[in-house]
Coordinates of C-alpha atoms in Angstrom, one line a residue:
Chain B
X1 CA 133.5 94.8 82.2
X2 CA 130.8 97.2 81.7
X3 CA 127.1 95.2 81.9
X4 CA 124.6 96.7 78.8
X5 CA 121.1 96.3 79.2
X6 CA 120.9 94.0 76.6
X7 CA 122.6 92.1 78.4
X8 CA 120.4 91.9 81.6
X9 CA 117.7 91.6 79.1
X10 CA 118.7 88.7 77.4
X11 CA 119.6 86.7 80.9
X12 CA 116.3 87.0 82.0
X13 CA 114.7 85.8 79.0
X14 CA 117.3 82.9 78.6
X15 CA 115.3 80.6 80.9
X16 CA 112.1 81.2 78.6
X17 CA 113.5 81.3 75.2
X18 CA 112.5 84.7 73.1
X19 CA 108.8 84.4 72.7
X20 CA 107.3 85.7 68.9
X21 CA 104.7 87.6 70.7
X22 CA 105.1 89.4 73.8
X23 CA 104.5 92.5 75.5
X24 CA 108.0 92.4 76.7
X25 CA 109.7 95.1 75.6
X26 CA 112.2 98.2 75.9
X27 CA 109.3 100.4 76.6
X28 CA 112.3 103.7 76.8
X29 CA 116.1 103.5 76.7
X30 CA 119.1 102.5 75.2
X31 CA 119.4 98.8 74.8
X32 CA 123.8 99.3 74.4
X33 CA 123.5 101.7 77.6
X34 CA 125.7 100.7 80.5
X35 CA 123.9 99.5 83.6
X36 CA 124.6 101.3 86.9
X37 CA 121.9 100.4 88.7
X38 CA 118.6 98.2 88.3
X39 CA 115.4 98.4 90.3
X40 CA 112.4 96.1 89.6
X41 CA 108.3 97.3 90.2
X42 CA 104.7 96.2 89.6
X43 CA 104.6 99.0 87.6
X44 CA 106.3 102.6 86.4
X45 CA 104.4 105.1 88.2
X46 CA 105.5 108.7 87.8
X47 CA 106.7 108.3 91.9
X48 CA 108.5 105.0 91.1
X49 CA 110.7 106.5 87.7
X50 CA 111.4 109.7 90.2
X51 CA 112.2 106.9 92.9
X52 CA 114.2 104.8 90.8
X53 CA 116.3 108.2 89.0
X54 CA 116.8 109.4 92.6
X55 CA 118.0 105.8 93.5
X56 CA 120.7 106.3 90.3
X57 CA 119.0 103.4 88.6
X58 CA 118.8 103.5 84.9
X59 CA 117.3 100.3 84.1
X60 CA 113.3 99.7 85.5
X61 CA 111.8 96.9 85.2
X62 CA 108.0 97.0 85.4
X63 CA 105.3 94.3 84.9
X64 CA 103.0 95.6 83.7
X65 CA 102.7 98.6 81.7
X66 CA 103.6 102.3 82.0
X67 CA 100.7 103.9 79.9
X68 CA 97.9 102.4 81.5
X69 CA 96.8 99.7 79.2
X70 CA 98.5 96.4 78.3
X71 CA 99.6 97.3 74.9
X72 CA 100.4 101.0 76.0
X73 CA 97.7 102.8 73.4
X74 CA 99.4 106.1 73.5
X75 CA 97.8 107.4 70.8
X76 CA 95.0 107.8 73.2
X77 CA 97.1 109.8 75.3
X78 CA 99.3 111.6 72.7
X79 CA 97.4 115.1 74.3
X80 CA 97.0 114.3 77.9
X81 CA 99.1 116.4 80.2
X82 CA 99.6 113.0 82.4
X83 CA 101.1 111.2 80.2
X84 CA 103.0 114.3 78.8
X85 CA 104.8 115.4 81.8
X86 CA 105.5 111.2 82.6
X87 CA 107.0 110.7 79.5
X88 CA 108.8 113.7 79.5
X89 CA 110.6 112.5 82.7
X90 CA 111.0 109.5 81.1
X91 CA 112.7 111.2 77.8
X92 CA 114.5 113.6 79.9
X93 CA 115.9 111.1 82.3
X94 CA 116.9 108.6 79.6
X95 CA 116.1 105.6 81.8
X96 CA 115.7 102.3 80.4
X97 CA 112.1 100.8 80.9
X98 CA 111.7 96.9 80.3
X99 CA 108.6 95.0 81.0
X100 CA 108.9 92.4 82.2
X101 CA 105.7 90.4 82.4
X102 CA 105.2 87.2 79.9
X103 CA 108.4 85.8 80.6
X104 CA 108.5 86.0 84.3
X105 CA 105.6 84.1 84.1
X106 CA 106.5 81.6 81.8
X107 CA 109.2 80.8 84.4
X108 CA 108.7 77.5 85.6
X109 CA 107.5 77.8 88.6
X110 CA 106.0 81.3 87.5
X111 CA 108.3 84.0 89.3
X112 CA 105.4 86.5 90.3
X113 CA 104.0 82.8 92.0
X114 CA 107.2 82.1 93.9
X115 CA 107.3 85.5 95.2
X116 CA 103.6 85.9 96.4
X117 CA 103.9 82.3 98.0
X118 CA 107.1 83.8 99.4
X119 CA 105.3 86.8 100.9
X120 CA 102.4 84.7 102.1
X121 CA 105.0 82.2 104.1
X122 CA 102.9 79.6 102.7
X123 CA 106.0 77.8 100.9
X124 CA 106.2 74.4 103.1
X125 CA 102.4 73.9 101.9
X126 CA 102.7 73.6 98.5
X127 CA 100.9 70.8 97.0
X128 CA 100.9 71.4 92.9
X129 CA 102.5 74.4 91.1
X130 CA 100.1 74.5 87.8
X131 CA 101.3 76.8 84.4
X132 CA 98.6 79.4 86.2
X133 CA 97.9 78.6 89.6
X134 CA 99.4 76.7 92.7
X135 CA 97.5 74.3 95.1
X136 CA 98.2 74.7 98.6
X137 CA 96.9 72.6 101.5
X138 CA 97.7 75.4 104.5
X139 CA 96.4 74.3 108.1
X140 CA 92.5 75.0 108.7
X141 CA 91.5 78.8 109.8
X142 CA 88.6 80.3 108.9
X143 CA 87.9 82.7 106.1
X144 CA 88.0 85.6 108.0
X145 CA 91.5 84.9 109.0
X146 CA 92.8 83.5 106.2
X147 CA 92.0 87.4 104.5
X148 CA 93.6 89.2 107.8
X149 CA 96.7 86.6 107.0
X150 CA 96.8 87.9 103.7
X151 CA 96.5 91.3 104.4
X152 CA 98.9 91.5 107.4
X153 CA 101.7 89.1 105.2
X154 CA 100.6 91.6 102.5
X155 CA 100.8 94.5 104.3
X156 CA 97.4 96.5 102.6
X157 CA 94.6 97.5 104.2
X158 CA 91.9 95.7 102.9
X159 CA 91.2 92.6 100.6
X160 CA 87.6 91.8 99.2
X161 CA 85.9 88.4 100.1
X162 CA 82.6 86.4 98.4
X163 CA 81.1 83.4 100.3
X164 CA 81.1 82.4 103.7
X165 CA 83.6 84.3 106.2
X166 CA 83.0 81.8 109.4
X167 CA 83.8 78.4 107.3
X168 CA 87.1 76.7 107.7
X169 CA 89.1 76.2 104.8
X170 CA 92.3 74.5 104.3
X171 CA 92.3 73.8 100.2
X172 CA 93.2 76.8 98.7
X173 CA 93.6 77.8 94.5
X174 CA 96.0 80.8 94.2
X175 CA 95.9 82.4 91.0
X176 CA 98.1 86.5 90.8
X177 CA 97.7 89.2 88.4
X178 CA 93.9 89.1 86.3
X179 CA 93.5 85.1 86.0
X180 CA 91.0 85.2 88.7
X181 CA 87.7 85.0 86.0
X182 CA 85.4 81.9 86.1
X183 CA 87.5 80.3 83.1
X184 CA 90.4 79.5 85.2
X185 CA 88.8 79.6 88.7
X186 CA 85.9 77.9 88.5
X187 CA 87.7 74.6 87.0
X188 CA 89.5 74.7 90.4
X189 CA 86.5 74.2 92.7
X190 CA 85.3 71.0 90.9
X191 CA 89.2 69.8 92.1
X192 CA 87.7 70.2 96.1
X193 CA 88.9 73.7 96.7
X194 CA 87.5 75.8 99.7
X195 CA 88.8 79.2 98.6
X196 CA 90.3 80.6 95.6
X197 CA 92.4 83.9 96.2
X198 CA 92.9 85.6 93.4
X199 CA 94.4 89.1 92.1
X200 CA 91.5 90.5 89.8
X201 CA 89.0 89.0 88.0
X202 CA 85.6 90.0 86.4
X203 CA 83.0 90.7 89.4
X204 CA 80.1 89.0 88.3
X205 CA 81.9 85.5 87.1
X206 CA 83.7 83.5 89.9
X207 CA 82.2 85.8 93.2
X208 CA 79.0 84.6 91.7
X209 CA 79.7 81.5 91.5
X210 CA 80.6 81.5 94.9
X211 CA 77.5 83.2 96.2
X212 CA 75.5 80.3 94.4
X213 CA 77.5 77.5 96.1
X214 CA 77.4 78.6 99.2
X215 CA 73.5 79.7 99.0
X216 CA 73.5 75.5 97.9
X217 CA 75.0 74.3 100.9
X218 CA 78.7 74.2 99.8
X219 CA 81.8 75.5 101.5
X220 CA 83.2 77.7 99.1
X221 CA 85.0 81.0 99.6
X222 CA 86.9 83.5 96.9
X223 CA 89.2 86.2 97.8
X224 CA 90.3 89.2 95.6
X225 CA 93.7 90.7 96.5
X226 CA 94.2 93.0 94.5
X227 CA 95.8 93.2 91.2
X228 CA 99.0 94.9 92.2
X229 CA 98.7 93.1 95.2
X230 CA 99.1 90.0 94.4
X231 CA 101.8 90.9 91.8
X232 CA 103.9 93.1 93.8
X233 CA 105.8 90.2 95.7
X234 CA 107.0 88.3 92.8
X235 CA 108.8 92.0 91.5
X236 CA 110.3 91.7 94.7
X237 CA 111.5 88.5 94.2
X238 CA 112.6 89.0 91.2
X239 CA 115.1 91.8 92.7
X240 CA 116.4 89.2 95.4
X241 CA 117.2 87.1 92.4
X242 CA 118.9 89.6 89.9
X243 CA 120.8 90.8 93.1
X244 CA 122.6 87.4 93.1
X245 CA 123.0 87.3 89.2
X246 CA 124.6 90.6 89.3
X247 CA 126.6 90.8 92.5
X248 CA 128.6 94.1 90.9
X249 CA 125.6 95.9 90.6
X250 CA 122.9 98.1 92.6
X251 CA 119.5 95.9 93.0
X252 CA 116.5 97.6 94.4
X253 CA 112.8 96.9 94.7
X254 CA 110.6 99.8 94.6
X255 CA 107.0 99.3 96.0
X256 CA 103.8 101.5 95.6
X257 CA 101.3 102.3 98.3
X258 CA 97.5 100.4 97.3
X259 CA 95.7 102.1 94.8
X260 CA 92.7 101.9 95.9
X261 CA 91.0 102.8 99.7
X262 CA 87.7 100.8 100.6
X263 CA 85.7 103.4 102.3
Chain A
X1 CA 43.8 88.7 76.9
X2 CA 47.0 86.5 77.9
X3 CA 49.9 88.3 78.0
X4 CA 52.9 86.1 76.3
X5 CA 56.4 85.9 77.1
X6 CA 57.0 86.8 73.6
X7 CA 54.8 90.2 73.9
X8 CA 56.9 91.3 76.7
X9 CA 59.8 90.8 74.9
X10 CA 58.8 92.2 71.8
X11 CA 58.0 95.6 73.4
X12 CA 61.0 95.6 75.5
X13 CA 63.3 95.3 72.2
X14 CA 61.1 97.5 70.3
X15 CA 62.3 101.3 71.2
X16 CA 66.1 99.8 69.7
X17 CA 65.0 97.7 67.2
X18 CA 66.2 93.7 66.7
X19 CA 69.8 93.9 67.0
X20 CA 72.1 91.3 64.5
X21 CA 74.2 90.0 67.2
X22 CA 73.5 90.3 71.1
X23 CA 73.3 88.3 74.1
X24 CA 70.2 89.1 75.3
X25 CA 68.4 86.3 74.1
X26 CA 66.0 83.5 76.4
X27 CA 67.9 81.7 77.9
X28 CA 65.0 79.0 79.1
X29 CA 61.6 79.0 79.1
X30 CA 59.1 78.8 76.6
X31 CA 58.4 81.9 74.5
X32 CA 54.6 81.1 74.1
X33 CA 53.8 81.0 78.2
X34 CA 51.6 83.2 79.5
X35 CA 53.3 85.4 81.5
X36 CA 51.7 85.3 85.2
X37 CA 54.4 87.6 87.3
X38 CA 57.8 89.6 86.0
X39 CA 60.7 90.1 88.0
X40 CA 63.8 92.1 87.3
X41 CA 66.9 91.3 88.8
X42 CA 70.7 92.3 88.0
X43 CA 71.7 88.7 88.2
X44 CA 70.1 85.0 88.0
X45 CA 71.6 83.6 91.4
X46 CA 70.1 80.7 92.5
X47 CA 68.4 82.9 95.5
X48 CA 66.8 85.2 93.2
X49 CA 65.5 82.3 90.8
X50 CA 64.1 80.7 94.1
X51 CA 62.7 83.9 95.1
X52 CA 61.1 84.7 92.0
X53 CA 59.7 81.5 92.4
X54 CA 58.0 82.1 95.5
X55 CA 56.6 85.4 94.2
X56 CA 55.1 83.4 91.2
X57 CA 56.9 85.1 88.3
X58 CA 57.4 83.4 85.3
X59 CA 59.2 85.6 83.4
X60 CA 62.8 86.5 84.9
X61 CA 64.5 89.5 83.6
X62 CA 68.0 89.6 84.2
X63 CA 70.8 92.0 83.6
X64 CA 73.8 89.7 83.7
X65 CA 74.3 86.3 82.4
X66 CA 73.2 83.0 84.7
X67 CA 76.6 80.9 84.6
X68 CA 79.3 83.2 85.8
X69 CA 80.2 84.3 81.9
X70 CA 79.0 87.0 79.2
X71 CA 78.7 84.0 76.9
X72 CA 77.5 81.2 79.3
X73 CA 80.2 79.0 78.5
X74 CA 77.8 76.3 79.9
X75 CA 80.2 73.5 78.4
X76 CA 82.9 74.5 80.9
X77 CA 80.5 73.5 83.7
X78 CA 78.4 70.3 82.6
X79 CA 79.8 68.8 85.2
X80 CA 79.8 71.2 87.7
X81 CA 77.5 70.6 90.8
X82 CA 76.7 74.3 91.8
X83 CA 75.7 74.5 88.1
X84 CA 73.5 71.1 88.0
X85 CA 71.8 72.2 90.9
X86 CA 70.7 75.9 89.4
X87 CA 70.2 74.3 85.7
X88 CA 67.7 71.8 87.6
X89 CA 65.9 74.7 89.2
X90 CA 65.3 76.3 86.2
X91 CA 64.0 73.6 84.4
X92 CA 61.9 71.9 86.7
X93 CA 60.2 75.6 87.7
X94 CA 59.9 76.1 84.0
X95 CA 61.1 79.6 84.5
X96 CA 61.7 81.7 81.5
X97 CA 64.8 83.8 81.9
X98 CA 65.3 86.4 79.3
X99 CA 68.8 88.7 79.2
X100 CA 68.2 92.3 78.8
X101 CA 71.8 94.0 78.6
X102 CA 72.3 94.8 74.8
X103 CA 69.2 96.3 74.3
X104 CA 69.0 98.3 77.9
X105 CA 71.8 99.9 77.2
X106 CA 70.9 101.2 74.1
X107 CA 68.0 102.4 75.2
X108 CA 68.3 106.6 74.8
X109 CA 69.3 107.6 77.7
X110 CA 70.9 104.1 78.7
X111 CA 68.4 102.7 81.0
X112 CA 70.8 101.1 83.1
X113 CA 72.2 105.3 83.8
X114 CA 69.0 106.5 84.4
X115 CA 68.3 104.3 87.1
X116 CA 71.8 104.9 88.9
X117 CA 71.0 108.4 88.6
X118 CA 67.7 108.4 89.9
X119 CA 69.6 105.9 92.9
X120 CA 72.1 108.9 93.4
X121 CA 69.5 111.7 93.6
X122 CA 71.4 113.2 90.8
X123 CA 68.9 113.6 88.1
X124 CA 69.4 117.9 88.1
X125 CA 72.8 117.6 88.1
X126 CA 73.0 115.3 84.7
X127 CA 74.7 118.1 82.3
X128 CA 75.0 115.1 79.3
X129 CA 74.3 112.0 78.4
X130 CA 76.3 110.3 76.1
X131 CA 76.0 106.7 75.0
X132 CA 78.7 105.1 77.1
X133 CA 79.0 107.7 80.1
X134 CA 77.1 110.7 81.8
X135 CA 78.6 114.0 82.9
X136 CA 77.2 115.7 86.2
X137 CA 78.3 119.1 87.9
X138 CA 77.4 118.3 91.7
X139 CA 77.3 120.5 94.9
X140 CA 80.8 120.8 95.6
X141 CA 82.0 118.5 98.2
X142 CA 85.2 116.3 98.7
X143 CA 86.0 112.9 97.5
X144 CA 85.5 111.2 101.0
X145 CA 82.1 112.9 101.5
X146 CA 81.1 111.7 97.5
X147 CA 82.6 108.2 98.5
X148 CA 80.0 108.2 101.5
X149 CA 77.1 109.8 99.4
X150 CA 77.3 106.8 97.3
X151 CA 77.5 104.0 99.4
X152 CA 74.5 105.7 101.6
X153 CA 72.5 105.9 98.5
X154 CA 73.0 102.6 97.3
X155 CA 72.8 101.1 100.4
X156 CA 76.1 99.6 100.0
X157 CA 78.9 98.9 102.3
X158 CA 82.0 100.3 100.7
X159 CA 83.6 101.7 97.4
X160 CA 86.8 101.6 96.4
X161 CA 88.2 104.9 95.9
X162 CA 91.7 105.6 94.1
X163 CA 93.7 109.8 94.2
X164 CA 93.0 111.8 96.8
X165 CA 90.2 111.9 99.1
X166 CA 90.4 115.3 100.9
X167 CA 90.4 117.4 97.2
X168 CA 87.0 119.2 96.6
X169 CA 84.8 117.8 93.8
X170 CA 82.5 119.0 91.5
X171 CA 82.9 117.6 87.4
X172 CA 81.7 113.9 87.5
X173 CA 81.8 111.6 84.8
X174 CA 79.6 108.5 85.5
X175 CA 79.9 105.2 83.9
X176 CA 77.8 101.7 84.6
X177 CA 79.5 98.0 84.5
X178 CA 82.4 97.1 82.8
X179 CA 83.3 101.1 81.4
X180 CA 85.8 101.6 84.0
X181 CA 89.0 100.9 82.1
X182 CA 91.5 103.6 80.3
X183 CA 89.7 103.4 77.1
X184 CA 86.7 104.9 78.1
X185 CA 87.2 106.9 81.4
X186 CA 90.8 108.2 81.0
X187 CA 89.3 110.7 78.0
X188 CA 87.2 112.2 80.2
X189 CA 89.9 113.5 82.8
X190 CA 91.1 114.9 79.8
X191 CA 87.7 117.0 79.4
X192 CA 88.4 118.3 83.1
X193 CA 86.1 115.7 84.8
X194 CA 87.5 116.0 88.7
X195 CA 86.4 112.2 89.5
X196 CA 85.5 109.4 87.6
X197 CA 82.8 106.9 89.2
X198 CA 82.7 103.5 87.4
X199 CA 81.1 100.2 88.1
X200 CA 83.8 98.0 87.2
X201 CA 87.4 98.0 85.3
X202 CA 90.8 96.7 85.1
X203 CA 92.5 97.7 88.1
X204 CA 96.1 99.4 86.8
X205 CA 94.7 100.9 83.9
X206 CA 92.0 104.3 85.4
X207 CA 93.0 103.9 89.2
X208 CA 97.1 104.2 88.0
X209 CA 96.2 107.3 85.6
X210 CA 94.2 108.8 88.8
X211 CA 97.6 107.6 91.1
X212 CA 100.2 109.7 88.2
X213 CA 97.8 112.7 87.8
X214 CA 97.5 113.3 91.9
X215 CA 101.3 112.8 92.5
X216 CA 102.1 115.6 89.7
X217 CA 99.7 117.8 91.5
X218 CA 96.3 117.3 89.6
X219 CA 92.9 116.8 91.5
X220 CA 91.5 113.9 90.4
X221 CA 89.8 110.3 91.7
X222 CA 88.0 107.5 90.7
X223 CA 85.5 105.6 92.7
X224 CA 84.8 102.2 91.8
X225 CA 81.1 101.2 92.6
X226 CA 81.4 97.6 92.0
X227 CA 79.6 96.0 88.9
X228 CA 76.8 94.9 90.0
X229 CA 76.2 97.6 92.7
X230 CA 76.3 100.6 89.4
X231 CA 73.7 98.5 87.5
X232 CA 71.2 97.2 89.9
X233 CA 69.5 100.2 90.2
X234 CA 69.0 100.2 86.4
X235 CA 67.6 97.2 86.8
X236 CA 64.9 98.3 89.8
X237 CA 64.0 101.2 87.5
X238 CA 63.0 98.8 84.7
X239 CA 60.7 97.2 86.8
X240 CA 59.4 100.6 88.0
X241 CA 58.9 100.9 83.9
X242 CA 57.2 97.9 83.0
X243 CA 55.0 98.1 86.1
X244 CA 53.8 100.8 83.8
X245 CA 53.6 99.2 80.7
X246 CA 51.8 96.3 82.0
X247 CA 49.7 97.5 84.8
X248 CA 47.6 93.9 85.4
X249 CA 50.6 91.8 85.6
X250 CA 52.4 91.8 89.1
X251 CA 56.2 93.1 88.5
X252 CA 58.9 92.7 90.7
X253 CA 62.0 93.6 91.3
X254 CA 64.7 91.4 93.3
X255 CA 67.5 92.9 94.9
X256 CA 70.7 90.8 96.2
X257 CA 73.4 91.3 98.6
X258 CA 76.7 93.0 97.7
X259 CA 78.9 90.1 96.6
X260 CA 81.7 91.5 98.4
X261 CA 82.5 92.4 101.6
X262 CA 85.7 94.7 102.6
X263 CA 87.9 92.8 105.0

């Protein structure tokens, strides 16, 4: 029996529930279209749609937007020859783009969590899996190689770190995507933390804070991954998982090199 | 005849006029002291309070907010140690810490631009100012070798650098703090700007656009600075202009470390 995206779409919201406001769309597509192949990404870059078409995928599922913004403002872009020629291979190509980015973190625990945990082999060390952030006690290293763990497990070439590199740490607060601002990270020092790593967050909140404590006397450390970076995992998870929901069908995971080079 | 906290304040508002709603208000202090020494700094930390200290200013000038937040959600942090310990500083030195962010910005050109200009050796190649951004037209060179100008000039470690770094470079568009994301840099790619150089912004909205534009064949690159790394300068040049304004008063500027290292 032919699969639809609907359908696909409406099994991986099941868990959740349909949420009234959500940035989880069909961004492109036919919802009645029959699925011959799904691949999951951090996001639709022009490379991953040609990846994905080449791959004969017709249903991508991004997490985070495909016009550069989180509600997509096109109107910005209805003149820019970028966004032109990438929606005209998205038009042309008549894939299916869902977003899939509220819900899969509204899984319980949060999917994109699970997979970067996953990727950091840092499972068995667990201690609390919060709405927004996981505890982990993981065995003591210093900061510097706790960020060359993350890197190599990560496999990108450079991650950015505030506060002391020589401490030892062993606490850690692990927040993905842009939740790594002094709102949500800060809370998690006063619970004993030695180092929050983090996707993104705003520079001069939570590295600050960091600078400060440490310039006091206290061992405190925070690590920025990367946005993408610390996202990217739990899109690859999410393909291990729809692989086994839908044995009958073609499940990839398409990846995208670092954006960004520290020079 | 005593110069007053509230004089120097006055006459740094007074080229923009009182502004209805801003954050640069003083944030301690009393507005009556007599100011003794001035010190501009991009950021409060509890080093450069201390510092200031031990230069014996009593009137701090700081770009950023003191608690890790544009709005000094203070109440988020009564209980915080690292924040006790800096609140205690400030009160028991007395210090008077006033916010100049609105108002420098507004300043015609933004006084936070000139001063990265100046920083950059790049005041003949300004071709316009506009509130938000400035546009250059440099000495051709490539990405790599503009990615190295930078950090030499600003005596910073790295940049992070998005789209292609051997394509040869000329149109800049410059933009201070948070003015990196889509909204406000993505425009000016469209006005034939060959790389973008921000301070700060979200990370898949301008380095994606710059990732889509290169892999359809389109020379273009964005270099983020770092935050506090685009606005320091601006914030050194202010004390450069109020050495001026107040020449029998001792004004300093402090300087901190980058806040990140690349690991």
């Amino acid at each position: 029996m032919a699969i639809r995206v609907q359908d696909i779409l409406n099994q991986l919201i099941e868990p959740v529930g349909q949420l009234d406001v959500t940035v989880d769309t069909l961004k492109s597509g036919d919802p009645s279209m029959e699925v011959k192949g799904i691949a999951t990404t951090f996001m639709a870059t022009h490379h991953v749609i040609q990846k994905a078409i080449e791959l004969g995928v017709n249903l991508l599922i991004t997490h985070e937007g495909t016009f550069y913004h989180h509600h997509d403002q096109i109107v910005l872009l209805s003149n820019d020859p970028v966004y032109q020629a990438k929606q005209k291979l998205i038009e042309e190509s008549g894939i299916a783009i869902f977003r899939f980015h509220d819900y899969w973190h509204r899984y319980r625990p949060d999917g994109i969590m699970v997979g970067l945990i996953q990727a950091l082999d840092w499972a068995p060390f667990v201690t609390e899996n919060r709405p927004a952030a996981s505890l982990l006690t993981i065995p003591p290293m210093t900061v510097k190689e706790l960020a060359l763990h993350v890197t190599n497990k990560l496999g990108i070439s450079f991650v950015r770190v505030a506060g002391d590199q020589s401490m030892t740490c062993t606490r850690i607060g692990l927040l993905a995507g842009y939740r790594g601002g002094g709102g949500m990270a800060i809370p998690l020092f006063q619970e004993d933390v030695d180092v929050i790593i983090a996707g993104e967050g705003p520079e001069w909140e939570t590295p600050e804070y960091v600078r400060d404590a440490v310039h006091q006397g206290r061992k405190k450390a925070f690590i920025a991954l990367g946005h993408a970076e610390s996202e990217e995992p739990g899109m690859k998870y999410l393909a291990e998982m729809m692989g086994a929901l839908f044995p009958d069908l073609p499940v990839h995971f398409i990846s995208e090199a670092q954006v960004f080079r520290s020079i």
